[in-house]
Coordinates of C-alpha atoms and ligand atoms in Angstrom, one line a residue:
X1 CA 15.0 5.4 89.4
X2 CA 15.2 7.7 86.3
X3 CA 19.2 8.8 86.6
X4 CA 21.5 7.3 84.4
X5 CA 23.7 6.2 86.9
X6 CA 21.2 4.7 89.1
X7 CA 19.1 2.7 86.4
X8 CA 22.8 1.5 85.3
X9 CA 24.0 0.3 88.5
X10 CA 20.6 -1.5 89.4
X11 CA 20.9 -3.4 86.0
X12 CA 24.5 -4.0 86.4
X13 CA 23.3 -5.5 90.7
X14 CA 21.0 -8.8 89.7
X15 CA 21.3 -10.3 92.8
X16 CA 19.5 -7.2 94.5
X17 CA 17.3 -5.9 91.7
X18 CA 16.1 -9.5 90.6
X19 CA 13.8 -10.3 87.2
X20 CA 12.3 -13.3 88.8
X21 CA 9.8 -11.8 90.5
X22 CA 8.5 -9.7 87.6
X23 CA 9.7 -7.0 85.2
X24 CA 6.1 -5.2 85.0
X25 CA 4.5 -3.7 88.1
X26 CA 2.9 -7.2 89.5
X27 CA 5.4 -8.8 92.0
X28 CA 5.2 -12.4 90.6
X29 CA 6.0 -13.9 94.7
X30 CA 2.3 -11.9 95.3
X31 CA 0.5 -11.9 92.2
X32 CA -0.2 -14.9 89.3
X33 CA 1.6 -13.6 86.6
X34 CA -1.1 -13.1 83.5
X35 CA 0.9 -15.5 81.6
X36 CA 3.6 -18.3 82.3
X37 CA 6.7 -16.1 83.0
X38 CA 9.6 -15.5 79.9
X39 CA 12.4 -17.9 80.9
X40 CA 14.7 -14.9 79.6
X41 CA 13.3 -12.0 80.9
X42 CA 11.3 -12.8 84.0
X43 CA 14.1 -15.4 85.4
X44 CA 17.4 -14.9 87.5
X45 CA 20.6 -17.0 87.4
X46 CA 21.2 -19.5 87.3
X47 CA 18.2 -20.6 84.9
X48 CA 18.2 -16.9 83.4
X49 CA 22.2 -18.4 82.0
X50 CA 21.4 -21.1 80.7
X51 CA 18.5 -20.2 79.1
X52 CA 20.4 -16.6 77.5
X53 CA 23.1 -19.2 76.9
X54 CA 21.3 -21.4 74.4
X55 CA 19.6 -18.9 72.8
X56 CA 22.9 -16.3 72.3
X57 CA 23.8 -19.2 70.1
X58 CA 20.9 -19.4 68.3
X59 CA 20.7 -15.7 67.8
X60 CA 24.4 -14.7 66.0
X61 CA 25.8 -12.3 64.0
X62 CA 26.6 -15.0 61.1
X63 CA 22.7 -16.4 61.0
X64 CA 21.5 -12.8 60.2
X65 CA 24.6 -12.3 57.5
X66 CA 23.1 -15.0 55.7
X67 CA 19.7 -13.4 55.6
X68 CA 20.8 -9.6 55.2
X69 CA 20.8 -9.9 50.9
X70 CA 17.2 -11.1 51.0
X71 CA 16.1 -8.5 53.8
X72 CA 17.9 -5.9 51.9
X73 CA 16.3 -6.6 48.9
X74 CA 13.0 -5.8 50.5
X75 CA 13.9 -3.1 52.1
X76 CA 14.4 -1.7 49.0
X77 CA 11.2 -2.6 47.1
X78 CA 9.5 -1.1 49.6
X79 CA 10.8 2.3 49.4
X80 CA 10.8 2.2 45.9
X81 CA 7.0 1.6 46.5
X82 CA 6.7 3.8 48.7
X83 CA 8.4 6.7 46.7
X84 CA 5.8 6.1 44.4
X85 CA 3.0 6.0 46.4
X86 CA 4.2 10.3 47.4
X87 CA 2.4 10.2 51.4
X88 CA 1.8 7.3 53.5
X89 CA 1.7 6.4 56.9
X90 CA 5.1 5.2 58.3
X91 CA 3.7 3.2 60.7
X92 CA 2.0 0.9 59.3
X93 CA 3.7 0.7 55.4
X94 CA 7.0 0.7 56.6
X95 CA 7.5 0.5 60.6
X96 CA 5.2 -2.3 60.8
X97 CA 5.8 -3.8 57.3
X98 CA 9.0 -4.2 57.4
X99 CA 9.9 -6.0 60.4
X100 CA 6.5 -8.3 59.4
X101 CA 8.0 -9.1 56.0
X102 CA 11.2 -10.1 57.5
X103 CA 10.9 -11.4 61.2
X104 CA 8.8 -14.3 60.8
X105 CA 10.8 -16.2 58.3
X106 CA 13.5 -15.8 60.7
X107 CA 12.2 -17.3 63.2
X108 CA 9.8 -19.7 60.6
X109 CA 6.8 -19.2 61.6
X110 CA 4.0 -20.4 59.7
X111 CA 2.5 -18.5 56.9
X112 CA -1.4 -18.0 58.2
X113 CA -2.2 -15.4 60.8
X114 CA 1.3 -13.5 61.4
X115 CA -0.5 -10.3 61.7
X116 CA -1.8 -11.7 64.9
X117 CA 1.9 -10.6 66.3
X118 CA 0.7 -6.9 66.8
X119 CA -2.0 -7.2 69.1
X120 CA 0.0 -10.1 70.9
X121 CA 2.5 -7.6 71.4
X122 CA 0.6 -4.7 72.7
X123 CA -1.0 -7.2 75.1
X124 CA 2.6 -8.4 76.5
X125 CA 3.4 -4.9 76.6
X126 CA 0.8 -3.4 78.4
X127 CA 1.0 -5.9 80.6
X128 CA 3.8 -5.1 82.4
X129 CA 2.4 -1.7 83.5
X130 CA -0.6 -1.5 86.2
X131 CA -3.7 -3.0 85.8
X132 CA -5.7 -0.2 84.1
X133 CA -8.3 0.2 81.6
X134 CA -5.7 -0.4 78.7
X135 CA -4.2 -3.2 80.2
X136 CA -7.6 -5.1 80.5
X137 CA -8.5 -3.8 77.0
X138 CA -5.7 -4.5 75.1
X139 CA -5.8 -8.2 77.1
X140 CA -9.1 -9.1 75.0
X141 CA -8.2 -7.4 72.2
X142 CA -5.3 -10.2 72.1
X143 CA -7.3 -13.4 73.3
X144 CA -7.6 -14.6 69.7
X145 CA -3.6 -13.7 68.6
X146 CA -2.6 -15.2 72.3
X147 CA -4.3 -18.6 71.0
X148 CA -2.6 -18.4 67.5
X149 CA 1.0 -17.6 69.4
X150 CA 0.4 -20.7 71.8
X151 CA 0.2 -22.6 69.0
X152 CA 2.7 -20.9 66.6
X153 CA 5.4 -21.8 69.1
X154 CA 4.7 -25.4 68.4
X155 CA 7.1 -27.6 67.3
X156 CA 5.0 -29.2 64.9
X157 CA 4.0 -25.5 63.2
X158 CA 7.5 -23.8 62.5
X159 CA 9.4 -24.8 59.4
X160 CA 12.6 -26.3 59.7
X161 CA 15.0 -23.4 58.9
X162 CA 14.4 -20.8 61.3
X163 CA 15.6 -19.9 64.8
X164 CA 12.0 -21.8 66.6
X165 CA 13.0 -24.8 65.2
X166 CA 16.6 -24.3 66.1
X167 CA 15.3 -23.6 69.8
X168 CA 14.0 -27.2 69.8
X169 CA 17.3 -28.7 68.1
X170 CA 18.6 -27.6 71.7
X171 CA 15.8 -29.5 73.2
X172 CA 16.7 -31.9 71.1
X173 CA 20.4 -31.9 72.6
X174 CA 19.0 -31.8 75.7
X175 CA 20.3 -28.0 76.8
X176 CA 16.0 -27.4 77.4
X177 CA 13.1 -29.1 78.1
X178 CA 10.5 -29.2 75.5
X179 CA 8.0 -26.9 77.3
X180 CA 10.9 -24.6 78.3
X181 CA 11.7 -24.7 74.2
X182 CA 8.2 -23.6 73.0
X183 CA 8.6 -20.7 76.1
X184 CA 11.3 -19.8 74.4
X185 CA 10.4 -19.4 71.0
X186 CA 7.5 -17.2 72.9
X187 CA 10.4 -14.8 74.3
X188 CA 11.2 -14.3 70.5
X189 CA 7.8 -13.6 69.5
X190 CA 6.9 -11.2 72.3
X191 CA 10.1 -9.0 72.1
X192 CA 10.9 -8.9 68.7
X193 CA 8.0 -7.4 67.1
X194 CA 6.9 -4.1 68.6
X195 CA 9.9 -3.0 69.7
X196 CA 11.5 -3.0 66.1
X197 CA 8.0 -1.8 65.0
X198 CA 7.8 1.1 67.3
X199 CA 11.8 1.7 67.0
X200 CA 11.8 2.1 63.2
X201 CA 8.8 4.4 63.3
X202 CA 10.3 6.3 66.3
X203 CA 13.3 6.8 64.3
X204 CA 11.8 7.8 61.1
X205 CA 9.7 10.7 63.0
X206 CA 13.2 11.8 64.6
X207 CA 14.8 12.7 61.2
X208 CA 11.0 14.0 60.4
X209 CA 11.6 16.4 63.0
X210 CA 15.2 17.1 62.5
X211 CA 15.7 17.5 58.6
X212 CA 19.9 18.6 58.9
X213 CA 20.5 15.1 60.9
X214 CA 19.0 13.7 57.5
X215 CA 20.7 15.7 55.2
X216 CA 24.0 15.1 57.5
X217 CA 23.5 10.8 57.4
X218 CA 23.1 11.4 53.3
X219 CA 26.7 13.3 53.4
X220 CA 28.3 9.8 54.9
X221 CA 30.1 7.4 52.6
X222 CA 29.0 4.9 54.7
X223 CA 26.1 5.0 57.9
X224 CA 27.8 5.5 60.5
X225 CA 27.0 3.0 63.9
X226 CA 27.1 5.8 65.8
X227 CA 24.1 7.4 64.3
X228 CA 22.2 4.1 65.1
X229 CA 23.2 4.1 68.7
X230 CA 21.7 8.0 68.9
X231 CA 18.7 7.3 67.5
X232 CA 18.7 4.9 70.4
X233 CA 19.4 7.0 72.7
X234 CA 17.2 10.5 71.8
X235 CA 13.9 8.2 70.3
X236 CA 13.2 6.8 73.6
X237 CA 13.3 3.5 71.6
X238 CA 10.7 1.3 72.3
X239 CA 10.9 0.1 76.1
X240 CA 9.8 3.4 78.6
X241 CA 10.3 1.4 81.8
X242 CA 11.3 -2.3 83.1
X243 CA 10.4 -3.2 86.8
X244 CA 13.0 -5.3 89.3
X245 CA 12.2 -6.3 92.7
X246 CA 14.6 -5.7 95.7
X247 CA 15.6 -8.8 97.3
X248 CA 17.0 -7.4 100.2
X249 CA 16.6 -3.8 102.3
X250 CA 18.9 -1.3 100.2
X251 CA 20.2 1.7 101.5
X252 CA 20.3 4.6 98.8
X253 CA 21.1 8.3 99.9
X254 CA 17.4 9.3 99.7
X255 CA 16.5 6.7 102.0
X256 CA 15.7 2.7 102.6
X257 CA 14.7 0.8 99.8
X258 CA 12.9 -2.2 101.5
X259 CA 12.5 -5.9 100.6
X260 CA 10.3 -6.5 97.8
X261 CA 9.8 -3.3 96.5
X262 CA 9.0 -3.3 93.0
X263 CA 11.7 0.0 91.5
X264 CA 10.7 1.2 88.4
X265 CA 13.9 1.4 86.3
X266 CA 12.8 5.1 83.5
X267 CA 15.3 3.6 81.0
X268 CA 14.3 6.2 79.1
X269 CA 14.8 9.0 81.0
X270 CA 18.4 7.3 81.8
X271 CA 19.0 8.3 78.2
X272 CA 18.7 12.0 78.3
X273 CA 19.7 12.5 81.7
X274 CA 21.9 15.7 82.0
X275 CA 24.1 14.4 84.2
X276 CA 25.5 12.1 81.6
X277 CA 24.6 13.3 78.8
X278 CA 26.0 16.6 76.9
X279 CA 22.4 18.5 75.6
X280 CA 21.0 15.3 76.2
X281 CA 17.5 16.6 74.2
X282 CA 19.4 17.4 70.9
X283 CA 19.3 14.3 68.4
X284 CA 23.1 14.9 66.6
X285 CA 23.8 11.5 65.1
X286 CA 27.6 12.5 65.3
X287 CA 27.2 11.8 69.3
X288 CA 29.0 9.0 71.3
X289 CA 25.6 7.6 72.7
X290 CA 26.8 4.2 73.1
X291 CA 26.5 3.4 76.5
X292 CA 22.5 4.4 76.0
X293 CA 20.3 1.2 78.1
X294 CA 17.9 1.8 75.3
X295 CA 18.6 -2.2 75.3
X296 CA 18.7 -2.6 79.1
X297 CA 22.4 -3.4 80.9
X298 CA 23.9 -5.8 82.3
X299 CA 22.8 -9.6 82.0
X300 CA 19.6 -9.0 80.6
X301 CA 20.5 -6.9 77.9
X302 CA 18.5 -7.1 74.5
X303 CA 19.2 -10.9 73.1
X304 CA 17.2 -9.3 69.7
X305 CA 19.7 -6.3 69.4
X306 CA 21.0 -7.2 66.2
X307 CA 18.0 -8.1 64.5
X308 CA 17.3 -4.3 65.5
X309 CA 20.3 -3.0 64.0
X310 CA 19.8 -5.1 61.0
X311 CA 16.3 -3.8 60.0
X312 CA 17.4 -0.6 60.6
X313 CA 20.7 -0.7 59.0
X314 CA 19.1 -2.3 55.5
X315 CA 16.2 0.4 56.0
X316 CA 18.0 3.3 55.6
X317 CA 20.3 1.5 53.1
X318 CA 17.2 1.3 51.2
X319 CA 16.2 5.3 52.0
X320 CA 19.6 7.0 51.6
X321 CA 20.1 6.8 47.9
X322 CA 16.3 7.4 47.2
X323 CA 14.8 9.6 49.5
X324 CA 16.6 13.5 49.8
X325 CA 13.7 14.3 52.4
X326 CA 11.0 12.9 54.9
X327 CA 8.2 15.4 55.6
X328 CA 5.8 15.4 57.9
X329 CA 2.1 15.4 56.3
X330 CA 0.0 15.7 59.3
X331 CA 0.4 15.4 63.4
X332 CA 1.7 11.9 64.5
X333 CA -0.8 10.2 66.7
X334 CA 0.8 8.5 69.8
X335 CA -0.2 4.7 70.4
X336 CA -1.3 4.5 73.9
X337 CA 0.7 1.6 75.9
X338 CA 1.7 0.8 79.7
X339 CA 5.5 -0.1 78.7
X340 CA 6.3 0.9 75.0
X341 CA 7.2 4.8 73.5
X342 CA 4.4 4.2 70.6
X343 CA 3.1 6.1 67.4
X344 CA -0.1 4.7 66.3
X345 CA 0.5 6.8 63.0
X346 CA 3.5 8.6 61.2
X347 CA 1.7 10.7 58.5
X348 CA 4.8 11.4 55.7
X349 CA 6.0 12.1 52.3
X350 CA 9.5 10.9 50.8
X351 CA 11.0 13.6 49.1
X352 CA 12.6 11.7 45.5
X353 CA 16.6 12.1 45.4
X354 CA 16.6 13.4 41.9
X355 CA 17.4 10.2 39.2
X356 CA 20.6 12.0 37.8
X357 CA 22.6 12.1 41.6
X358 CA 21.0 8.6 42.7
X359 CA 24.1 6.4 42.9
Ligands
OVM1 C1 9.9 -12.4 76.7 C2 9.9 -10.9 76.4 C3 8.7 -10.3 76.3 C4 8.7 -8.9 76.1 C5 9.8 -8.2 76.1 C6 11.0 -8.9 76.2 C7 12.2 -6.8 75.8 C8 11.1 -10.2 76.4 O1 8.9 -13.1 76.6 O2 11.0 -13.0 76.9 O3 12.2 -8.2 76.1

C-alpha cells in the first residue's frame, strides 16, 4: 500500500494489520525472527499497551526539558566548529555526531564502545527488508556491536540517571519482567539512533537543495513546528517501509487480501501522495504537513518522536544565527539499506552569517 489513505487506515486497523507477526518482510508465525522480537514494535495488544505504556512514561516531554540546556549547548559548539572547519561532511560531523553526543547519556549508556550503535543499527534496519546480500552483509558487519548492545542493555552497565535504568525501576515496580526490561532498553537503542542520524542528514540536504526554504526559516522570529513536520514529510525521513501481517481475509477494491499476507505499508510514498497532498514534491516549510506517518499512525506511532524534534529543534537553533547558507560541495552518496532513506555522505560548506547581523 503506497496511498495515503490506505497506509493510514491499515495503521489506524491493528487488529487486521497486526505487528506481532513481524514489521519486516519475514512472517515471524513462519520464519525465526533473526533476533528476539521488540516488545514495542513487533507485539500487538494487549502486551504491545502495556509495554508502550511503561515506556510513554519513561519517555516525556519534562525528562527531555531538563536535558535541552546541555544538548543545546552542544549543538552549538559544534556548529561553531564546524563554521570553522569551511566543508565537511554532514553526515558524519554533524548527522551522526550529534545524536551520538547526546543520545546515549540519555538513555546512560556506558562510556566504551557507543560507536558500536551505527552498525547495530544498520543491521536492525536491514533486517527488516528481504534476505539479500545487504541484509546478510550488514548482519556480520554488526556481530561485534550486537554483543556490545546485548550487554549495554544490562542492568548492571547503565548509569543510574538515564531512561535504561528508569526501564528497570519499572521492573523494579513490577510493571515488567527483568528480561522484558533489558528488551526494552534494546527497543531504545535500535530506533533511536539511525533514524535521528539519517533524519538530521536528510534534512540538512533538503535546505541544501532548496536554498529560499533556508533563507525563508532565517526570516522567522521563532522556528516554526510546522517547518519540522515538512521536513518530515518531503525528506522521506528515515523509515521507507514497515510490514503488517493480515490476520484475517480483507476485501479491498482491487481485490482479496488473504490471511497472512505480509502488506508492505510505503510510508513514504504516503507522504507525497497527490491525492493528499497539494504539490506533494515541493519542500515549502510554510505547509500544513502534519498528519505526515513519517512517524507511523495509530498505536504504534514513534515513542522516540520528541527526542527527534529535540535534536532537530536545538540543531537548527544552533545553525540559524550562524550559518546564512549550506552548499553543496560535491554529490551526496546514498547509504544503501533495506528499510532506512540513507546518505552515506553529505559533502557541504556553511556559509558564515556575517559577525555584525549575528544576534
Ligand atoms: C525496536 C525497534 C527497532 C527498530 C525500529 C523501531 C522505528 C523499533 O526494537 O523496538 O522503531
Amino acid at each position: 500500500m503506497a496511498r495515503y489513505s490506505e497506509v493510514q487506515a491499515a495503521l489506524r486497523d491493528n487488529q487486521t494489520y497486526v505487528s506481532g507477526r513481524g514489521v519486516g518482510l519475514a512472517d515471524f508465525s513462519r520464519e525465526t525472527p533473526f533476533r528476539p522480537p521488540s516488545l514495542l514494535l513487533e507485539t500487538d495488544p494487549p502486551l504491545h499497551d502495556r509495554t508502550r505504556g511503561l515506556m510513554n512514561r519513561i519517555v516525556t516531554l519534562g525528562a527531555l526539558r531538563a536535558v535541552a540546556p546541555r544538548w543545546q549547548a552542544i549543538a552549538d559548539a559544534m556548529v561553531e566548529q564546524l563554521l570553522d572547519r569551511g566543508r565537511f561532511d554532514a553526515v558524519s560531523e554533524l548527522g551522526t555526531a550529534f545524536p551520538l553526543a547526546v543520545f546515549p547519556d540519555l538513555i546512560g549508556l556506558q562510556d566504551e564502545g557507543r560507536e558500536q550503535l551505527i552498525p547495530y543499527a544498520a543491521g536492525v534496519f536491514n533486517a527488516f527488508g528481504p534476505r539479500n546480500a545487504l541484509f546478510e552483509r550488514s548482519q556480520i558487519a554488526a556481530r561485534e556491536a550486537s554483543v556490545w548492545v546485548a550487554a549495554a542493555c544490562k542492568r548492571e552497565n547503565l548509569k543510574p540517571d538515564g531512561w535504561g535504568m528508569q526501564v528497570y525501576a519499572a521492573a523494579d515496580r513490577g510493571d515488567c519482567s527483568e528480561e522484558e526490561a533489558e528488551r526494552l532498553v534494546r527497543s531504545f537503542l535500535s530506533a533511536g539512533v539511525d533514524t535521528t542520524v539519517n533524519g538530521i542528514g536528510n534534512l540538512l540536504h533538503a535546505f541544501a537543495l532548496h536554498p529560499d526554504q533556508w533563507q525563508r526559516l532565517h526570516a522567522q522570529p521563532n522556528l516554526p513546528p510546522r517547518a519540522f513536520e515538512e521536513g518530515l514529510r518531503w525528506i522521506r525521513l528515515a523509515v521507507q517501509t514497515f510490514f503488517r501481517t493480515t490476520s484475517r481475509s480483507v476485501e479491498t477494491p482491487e481485490g482479496t487480501i488473504p490471511e497472512g499476507s505480509k502488506v508492505a505499508l510505503f510510508l513514504a510514498a504516503a507522504n507525497r501522495d497527490p491525492r493528499r497532498w497539494e504539490n506533494p514534491e515541493r519542500f515549502d516549510i510554510g505547509r500544513r504537513a502534519s498528519g505526515h506517518v513519517g512517524f507511523g499512525f495509530g498505536i504504534h506511532q514513534c515513542l522516540g518522536q520528541m527526542v527527534a524534534r529535540q535534536e532537530v529543534e536545538c540543531l537548527l537553533r544552533a545553525m540559524l544565527p550562524r550559518v546564512s547558507a549550506i552548499r553543496l560541495t560535491g554529490t551526496p552518496e546514498r547509504g544503501l539499506n533495506n528499510t532506512l532513506h540513507s546518505l552515506a555522505t553529505l559533502p557541504v560548506e556553511f556559509e558564515a552569517v556575517k559577525a555584525e547581523v549575528r544576534q
